[in-house]
mmCIF file of C-alpha atoms in Angstrom:
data_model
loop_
_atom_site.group_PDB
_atom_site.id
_atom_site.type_symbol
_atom_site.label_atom_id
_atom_site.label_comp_id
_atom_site.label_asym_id
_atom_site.label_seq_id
_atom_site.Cartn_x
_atom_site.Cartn_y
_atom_site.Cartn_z
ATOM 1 C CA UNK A 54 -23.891 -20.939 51.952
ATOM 2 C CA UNK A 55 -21.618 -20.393 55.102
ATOM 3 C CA UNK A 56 -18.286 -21.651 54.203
ATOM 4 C CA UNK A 57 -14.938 -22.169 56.122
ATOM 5 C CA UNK A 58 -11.232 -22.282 54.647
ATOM 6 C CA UNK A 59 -9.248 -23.785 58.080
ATOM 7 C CA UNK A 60 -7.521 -26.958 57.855
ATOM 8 C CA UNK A 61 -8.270 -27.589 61.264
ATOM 9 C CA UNK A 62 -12.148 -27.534 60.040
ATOM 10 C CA UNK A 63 -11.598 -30.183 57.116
ATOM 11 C CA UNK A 64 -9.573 -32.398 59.933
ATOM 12 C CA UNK A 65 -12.153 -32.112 62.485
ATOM 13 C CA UNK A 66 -15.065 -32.808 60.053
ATOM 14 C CA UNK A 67 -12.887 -35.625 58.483
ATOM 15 C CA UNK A 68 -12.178 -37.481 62.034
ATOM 16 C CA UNK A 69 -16.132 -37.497 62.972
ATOM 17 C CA UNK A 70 -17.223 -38.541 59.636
ATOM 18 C CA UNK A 71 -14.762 -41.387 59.742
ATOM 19 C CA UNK A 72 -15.913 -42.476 63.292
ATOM 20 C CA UNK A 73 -19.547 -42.408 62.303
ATOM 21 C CA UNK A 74 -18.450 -44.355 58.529
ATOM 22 C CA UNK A 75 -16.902 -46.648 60.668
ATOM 23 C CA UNK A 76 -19.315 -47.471 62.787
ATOM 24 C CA UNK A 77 -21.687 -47.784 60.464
ATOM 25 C CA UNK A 78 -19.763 -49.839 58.033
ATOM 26 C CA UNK A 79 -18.630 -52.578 60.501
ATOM 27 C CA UNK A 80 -22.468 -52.502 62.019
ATOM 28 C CA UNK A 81 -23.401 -53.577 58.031
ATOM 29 C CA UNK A 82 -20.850 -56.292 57.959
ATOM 30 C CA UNK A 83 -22.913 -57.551 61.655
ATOM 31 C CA UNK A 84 -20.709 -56.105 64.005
ATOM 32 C CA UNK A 85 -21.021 -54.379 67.144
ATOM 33 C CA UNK A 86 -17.887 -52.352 67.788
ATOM 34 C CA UNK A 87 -17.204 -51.047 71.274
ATOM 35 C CA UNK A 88 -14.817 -48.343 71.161
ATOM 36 C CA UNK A 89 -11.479 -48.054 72.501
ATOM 37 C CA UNK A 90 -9.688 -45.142 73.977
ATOM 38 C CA UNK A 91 -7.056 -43.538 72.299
ATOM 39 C CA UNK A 92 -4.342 -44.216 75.190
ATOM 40 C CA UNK A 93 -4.706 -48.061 74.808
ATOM 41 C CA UNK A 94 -4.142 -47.338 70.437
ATOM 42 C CA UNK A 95 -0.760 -49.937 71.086
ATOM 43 C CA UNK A 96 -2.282 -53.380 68.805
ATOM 44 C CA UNK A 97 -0.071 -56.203 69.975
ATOM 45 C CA UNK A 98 1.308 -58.993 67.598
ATOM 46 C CA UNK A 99 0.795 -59.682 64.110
ATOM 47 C CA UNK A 100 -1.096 -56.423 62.865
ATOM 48 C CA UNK A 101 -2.483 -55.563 59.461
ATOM 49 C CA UNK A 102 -2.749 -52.174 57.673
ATOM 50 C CA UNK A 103 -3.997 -50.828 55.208
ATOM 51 C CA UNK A 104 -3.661 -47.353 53.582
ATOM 52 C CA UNK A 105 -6.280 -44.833 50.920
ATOM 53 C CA UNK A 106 -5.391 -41.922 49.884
ATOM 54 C CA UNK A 107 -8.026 -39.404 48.938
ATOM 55 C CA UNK A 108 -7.383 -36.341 46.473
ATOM 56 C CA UNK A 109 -9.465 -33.593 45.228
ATOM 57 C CA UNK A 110 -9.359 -29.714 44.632
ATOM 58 C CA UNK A 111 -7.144 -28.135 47.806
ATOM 59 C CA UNK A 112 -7.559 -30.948 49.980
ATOM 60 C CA UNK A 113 -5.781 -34.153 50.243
ATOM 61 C CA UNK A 114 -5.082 -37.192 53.024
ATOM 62 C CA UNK A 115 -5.000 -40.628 54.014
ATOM 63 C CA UNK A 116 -7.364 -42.957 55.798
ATOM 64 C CA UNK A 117 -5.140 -45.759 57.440
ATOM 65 C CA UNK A 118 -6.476 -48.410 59.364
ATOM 66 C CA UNK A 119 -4.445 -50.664 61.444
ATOM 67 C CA UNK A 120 -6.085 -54.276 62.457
ATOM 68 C CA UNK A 121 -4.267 -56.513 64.772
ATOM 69 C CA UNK A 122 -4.157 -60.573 64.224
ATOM 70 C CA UNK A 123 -7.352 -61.085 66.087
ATOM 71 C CA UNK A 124 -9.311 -58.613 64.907
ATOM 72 C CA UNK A 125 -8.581 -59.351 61.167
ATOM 73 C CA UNK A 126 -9.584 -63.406 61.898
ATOM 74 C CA UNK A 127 -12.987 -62.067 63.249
ATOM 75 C CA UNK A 128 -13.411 -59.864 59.854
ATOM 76 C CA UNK A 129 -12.186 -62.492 57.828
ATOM 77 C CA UNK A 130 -14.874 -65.193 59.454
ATOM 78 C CA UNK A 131 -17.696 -63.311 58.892
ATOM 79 C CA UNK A 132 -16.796 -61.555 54.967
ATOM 80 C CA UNK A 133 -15.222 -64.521 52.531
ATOM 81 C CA UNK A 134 -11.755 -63.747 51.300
ATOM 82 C CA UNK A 135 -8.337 -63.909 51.745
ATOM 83 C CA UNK A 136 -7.746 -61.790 54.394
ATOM 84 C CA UNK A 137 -5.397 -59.234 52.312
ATOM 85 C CA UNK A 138 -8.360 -58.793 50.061
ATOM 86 C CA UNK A 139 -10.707 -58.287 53.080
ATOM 87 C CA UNK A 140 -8.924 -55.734 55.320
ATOM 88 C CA UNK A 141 -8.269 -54.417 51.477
ATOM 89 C CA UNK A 142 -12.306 -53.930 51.102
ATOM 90 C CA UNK A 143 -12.977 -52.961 54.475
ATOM 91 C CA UNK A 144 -10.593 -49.690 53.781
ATOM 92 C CA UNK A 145 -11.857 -49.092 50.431
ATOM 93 C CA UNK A 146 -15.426 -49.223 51.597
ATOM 94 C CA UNK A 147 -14.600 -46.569 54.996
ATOM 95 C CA UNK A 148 -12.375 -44.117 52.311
ATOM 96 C CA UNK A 149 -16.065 -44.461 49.844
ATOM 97 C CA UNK A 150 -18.266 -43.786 52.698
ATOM 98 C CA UNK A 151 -16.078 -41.096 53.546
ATOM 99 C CA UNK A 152 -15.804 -39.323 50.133
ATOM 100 C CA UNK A 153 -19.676 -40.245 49.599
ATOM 101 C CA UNK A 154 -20.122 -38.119 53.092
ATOM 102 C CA UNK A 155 -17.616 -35.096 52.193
ATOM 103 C CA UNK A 156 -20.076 -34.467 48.765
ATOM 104 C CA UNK A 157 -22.426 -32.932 51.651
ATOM 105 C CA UNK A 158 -19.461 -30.207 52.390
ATOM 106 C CA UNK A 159 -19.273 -29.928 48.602
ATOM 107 C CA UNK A 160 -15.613 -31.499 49.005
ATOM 108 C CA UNK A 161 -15.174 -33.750 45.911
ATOM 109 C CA UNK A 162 -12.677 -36.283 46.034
ATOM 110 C CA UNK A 163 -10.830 -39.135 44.418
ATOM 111 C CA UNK A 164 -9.889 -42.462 46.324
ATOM 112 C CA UNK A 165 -6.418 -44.254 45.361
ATOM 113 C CA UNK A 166 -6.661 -48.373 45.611
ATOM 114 C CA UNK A 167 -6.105 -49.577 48.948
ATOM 115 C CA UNK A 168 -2.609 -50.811 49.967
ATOM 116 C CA UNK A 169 -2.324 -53.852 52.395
ATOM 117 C CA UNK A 170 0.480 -54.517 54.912
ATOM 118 C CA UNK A 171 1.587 -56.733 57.712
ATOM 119 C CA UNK A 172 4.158 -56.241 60.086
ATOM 120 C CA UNK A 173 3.833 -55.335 64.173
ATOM 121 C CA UNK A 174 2.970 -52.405 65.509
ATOM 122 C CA UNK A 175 1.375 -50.063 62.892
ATOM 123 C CA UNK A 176 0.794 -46.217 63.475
ATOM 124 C CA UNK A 177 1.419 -43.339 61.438
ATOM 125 C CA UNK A 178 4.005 -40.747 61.693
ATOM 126 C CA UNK A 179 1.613 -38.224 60.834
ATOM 127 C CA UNK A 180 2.757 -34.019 59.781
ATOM 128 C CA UNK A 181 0.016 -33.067 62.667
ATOM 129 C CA UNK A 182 -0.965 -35.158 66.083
ATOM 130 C CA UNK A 183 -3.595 -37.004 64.999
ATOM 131 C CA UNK A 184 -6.177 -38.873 67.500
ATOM 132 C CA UNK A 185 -7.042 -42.150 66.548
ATOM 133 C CA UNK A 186 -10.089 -43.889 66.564
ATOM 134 C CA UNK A 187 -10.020 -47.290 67.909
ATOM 135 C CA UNK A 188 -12.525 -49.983 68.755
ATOM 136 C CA UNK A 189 -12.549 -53.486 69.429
ATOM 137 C CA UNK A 190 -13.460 -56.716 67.016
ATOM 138 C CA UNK A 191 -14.187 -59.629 69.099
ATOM 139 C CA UNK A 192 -11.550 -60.147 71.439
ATOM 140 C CA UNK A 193 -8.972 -57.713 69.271
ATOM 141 C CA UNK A 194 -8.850 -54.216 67.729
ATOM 142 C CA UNK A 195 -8.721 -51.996 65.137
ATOM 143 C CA UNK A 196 -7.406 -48.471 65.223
ATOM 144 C CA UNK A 197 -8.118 -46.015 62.206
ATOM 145 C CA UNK A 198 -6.586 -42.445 61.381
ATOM 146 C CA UNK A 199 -7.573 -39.934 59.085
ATOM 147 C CA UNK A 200 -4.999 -37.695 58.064
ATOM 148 C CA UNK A 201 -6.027 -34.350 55.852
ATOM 149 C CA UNK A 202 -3.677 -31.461 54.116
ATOM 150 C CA UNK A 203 -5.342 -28.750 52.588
ATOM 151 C CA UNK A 204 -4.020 -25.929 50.357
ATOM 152 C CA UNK A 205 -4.345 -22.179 49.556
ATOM 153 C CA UNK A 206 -7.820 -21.932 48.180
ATOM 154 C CA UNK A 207 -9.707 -24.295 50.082
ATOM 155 C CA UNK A 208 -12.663 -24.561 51.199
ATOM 156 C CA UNK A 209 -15.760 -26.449 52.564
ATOM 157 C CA UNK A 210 -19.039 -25.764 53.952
ATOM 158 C CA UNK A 211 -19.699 -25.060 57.329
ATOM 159 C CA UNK A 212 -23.319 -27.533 57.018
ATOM 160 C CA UNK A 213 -23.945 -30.469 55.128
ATOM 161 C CA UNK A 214 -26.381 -29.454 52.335
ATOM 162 C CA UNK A 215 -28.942 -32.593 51.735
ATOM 163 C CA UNK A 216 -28.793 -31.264 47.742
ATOM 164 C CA UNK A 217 -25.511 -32.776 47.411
ATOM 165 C CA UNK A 218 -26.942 -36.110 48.537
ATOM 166 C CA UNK A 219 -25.267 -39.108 46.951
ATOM 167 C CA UNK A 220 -26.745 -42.726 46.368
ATOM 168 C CA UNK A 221 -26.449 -44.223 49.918
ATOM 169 C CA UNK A 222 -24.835 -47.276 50.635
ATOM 170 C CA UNK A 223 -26.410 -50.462 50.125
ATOM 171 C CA UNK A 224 -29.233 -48.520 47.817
ATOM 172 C CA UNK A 225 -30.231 -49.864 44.816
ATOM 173 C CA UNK A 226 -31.042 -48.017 41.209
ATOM 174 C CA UNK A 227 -32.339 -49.818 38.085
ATOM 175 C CA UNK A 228 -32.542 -47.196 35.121
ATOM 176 C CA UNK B 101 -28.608 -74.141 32.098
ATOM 177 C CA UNK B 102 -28.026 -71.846 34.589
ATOM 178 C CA UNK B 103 -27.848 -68.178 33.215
ATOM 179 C CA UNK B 104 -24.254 -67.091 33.395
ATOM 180 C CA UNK B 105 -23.486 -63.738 35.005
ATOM 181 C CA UNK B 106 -19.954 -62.314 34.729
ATOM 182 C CA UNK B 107 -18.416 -59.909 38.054
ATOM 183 C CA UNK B 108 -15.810 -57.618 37.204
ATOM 184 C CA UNK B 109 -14.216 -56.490 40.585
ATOM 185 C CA UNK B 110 -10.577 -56.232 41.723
ATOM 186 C CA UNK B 111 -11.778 -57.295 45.291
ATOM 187 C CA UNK B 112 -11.356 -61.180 45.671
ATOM 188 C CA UNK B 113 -13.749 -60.615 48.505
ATOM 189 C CA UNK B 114 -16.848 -58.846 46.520
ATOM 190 C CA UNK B 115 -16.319 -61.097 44.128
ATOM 191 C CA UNK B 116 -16.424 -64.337 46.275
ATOM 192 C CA UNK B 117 -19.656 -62.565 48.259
ATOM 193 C CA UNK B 118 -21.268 -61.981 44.723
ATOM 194 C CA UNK B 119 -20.495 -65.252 44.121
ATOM 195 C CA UNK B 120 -22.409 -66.521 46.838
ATOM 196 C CA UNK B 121 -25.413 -64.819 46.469
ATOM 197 C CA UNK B 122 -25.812 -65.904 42.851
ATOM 198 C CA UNK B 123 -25.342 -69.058 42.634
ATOM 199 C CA UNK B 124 -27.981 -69.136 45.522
ATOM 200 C CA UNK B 125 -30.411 -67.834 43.170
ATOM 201 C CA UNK B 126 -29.411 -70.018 40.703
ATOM 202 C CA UNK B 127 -27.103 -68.066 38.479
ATOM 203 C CA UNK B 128 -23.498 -69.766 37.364
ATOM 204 C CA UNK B 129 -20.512 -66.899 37.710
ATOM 205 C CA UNK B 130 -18.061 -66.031 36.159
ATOM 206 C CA UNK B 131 -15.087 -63.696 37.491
ATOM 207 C CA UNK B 132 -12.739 -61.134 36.046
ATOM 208 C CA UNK B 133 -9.877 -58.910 37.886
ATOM 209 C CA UNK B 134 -10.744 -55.741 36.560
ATOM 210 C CA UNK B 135 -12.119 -53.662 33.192
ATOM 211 C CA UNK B 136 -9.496 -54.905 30.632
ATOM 212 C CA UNK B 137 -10.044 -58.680 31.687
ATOM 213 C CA UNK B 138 -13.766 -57.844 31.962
ATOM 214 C CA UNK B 139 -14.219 -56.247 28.396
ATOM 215 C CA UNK B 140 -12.252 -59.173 26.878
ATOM 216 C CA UNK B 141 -14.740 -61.626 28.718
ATOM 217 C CA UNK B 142 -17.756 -59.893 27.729
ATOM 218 C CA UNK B 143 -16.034 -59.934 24.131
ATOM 219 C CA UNK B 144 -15.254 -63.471 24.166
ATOM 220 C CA UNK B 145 -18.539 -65.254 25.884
ATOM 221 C CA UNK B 146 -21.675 -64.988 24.100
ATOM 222 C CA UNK B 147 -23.332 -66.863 26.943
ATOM 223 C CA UNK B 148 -23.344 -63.987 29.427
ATOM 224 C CA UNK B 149 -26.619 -62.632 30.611
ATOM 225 C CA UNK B 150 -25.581 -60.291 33.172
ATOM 226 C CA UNK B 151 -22.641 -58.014 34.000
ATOM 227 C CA UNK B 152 -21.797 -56.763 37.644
ATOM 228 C CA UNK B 153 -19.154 -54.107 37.560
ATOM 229 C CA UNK B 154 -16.846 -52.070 40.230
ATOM 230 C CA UNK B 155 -15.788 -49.013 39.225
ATOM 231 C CA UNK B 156 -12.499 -47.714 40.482
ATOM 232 C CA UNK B 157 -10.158 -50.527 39.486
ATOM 233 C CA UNK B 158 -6.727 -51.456 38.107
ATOM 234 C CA UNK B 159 -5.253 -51.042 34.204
ATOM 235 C CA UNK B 160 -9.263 -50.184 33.403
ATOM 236 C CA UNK B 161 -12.242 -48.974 35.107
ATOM 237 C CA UNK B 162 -15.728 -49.907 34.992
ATOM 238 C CA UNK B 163 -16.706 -46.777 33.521
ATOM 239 C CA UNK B 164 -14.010 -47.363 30.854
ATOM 240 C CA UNK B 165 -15.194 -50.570 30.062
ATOM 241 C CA UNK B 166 -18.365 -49.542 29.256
ATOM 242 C CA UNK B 167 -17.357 -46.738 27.469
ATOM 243 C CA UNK B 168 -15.536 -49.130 25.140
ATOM 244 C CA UNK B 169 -18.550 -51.317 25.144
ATOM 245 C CA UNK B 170 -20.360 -48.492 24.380
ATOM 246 C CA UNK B 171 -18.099 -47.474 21.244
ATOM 247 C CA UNK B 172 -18.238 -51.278 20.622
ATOM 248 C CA UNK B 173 -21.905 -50.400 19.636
ATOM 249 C CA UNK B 174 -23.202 -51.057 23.686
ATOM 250 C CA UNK B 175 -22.747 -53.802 25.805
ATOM 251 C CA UNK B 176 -24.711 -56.946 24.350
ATOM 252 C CA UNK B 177 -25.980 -57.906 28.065
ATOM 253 C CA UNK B 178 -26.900 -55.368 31.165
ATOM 254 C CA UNK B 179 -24.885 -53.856 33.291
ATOM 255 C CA UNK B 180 -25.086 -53.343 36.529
ATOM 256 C CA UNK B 181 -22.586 -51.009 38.424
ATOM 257 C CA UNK B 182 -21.312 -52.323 41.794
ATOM 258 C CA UNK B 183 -19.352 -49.765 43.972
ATOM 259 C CA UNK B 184 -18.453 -47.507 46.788
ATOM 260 C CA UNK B 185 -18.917 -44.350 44.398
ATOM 261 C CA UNK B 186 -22.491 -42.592 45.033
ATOM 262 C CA UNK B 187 -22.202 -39.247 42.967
ATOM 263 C CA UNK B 188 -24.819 -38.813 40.765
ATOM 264 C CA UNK B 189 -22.338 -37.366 37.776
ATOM 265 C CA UNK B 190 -20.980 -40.969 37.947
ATOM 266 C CA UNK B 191 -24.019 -42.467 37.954
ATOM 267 C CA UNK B 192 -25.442 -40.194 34.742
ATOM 268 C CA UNK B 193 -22.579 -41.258 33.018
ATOM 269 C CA UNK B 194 -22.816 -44.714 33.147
ATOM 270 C CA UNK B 195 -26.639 -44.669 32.463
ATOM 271 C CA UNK B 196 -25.115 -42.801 29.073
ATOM 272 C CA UNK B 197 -22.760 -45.700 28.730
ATOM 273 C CA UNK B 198 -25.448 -48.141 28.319
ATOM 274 C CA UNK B 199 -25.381 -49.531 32.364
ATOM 275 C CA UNK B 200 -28.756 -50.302 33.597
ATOM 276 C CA UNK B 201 -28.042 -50.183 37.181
ATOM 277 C CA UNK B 202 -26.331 -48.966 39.502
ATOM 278 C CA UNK B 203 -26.148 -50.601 43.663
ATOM 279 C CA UNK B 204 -23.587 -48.851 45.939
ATOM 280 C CA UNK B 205 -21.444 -51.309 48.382
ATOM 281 C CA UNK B 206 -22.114 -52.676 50.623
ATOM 282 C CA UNK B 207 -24.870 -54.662 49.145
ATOM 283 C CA UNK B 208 -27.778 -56.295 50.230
ATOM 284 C CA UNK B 209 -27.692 -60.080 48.758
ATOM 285 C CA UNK B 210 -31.850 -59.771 48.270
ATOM 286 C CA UNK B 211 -31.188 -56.661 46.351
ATOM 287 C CA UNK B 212 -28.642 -57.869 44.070
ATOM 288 C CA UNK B 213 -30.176 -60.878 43.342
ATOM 289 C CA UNK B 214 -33.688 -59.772 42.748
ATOM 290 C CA UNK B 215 -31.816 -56.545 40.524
ATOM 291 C CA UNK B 216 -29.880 -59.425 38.363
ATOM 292 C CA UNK B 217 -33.432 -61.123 38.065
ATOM 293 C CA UNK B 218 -34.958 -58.292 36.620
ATOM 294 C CA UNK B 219 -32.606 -57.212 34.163
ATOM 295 C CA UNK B 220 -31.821 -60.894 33.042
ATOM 296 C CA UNK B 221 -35.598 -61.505 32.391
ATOM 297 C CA UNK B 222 -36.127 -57.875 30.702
ATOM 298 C CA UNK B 223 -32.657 -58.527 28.430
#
């Protein structure tokens, strides 16, 4: 199996698996996201964040998604819940779709509970310039960033290998 | 009566969309925050017929709760794991725990409904 050891390989492979987890999560929940361009990635007013870590053998990071006021109200009218607890799940379900999509690269990795925060104005102050990936909900938007560090040892196939497959989401076992 | 089905999940949202889908079918819920308050619950009720369980949560996890149950002599009801996790060593383990399902999230409300069905009526 080809295999690759550059951080600049994990981040890449991390930023296009978190657009397409994205996409696909939201279209689940029934939403159509259009996507936003990076240079308009300023949310204006009340925003809410929320933060995952992810962990494993040489390669750690953080998925952080920013939502601003009107973006969360259209999450929070279509999925019941408080809305902490929904921007909450929202993250925790894009950093498990995420991990579920890095078992392919035969990159295992642990998830940390999602923190939640309000303020204005969220964006990382990230070690590396990261590009963020931004879309809008209804009439507001939502701007996510995947940040990865790796470490001496590392490494990561070049190919997902369908082997590594894990349960996909919404499948159902019975034993 | 309506059979009683007990969701152990941190997220006030999964439970609250289990919730619905349940007592659509019929079922009456019951909630708990995460594996400790879930293993007392399941200790505690002897009404339960069904168990929906996250895994990664707070003070205990769903895999540790079952582990316990399974110490406990295994869980008196089925379980049914409901989570983000997809790996199949997780999934292995909890079939060795005693679980008797396992749905990764997001779910489909037909699928968890007509999986609580099935293990409620083999049980």
């Amino acid at each position: 199996m080809n295999v690759t050891t550059r951080p600049e390989d994990a981040q890449a492979l991390a930023e296009a698996l978190t657009t397409h987890c994205c996409s696909e999560l939201l279209s689940d929940f029934g939403f159509e996201p259009v996507w936003l361009a990076p240079e308009h990635a300023v949310p204006d007013g009340v925003s809410f964040c929320s933060v995952v870590g992810f962990s494993g053998q040489k390669l750690r990071g953080s998925i952080i998604m920013s939502s601003s006021g009107r973006a969360a109200n259209e999450l929070s009218s279509h999925i019941p819940g408080p809305i902490r607890d929904v921007i909450g799940e929202i993250a925790n379900q894009l950093g498990g779709r995420l991990k579920n999509k890095f078992l392919l690269y035969g990159v295992d990795l642990y998830m940390t509970l999602p923190v939640v925060l309000r303020g204005e104005h969220f964006a990382p102050m990230p070690r590396i310039e990261l590009r963020p990936i931004g879309f809008s909900i209804g009439s507001g938007s939502m701007w996510v960033w995947v940040d990865t560090e790796c470490f001496d040892g590392f490494e990561m196939a070049v190919r997902p290998n369908p082997a590594e497959a894990p349960m996909a989401e919404g499948e159902a076992l019975l034993f | 009566m309506s059979p009683k089905v007990l969701i152990v999940d941190d997220s006030a949202t999964v439970r609250q969309q289990v919730r619905l889908a349940l007592t659509q079918a019929g079922f009456d819920v019951i909630e708990a925050n995460d594996g400790l308050e879930g293993l007392d619950k399941i200790n505690s009720a002897s009404d339960i017929k069904a168990v929906i369980c996250d895994v990664n949560m707070p003070r205990m996890n769903g895999l540790e709760m079952l582990e316990r149950c399974h110490t406990q002599g295994g869980p008196r009801m089925p379980v049914l794991m409901l989570t983000t996790e997809g790996k199949p060593a997780l999934i292995q383990k909890a079939k060795e725990y005693g679980a008797k399902g396992w749905i990764v999230k997001p779910f489909k409300a037909d699928l968890l409904v007509a999986a609580v069905k099935q293990l409620t009526r083999a049980a």
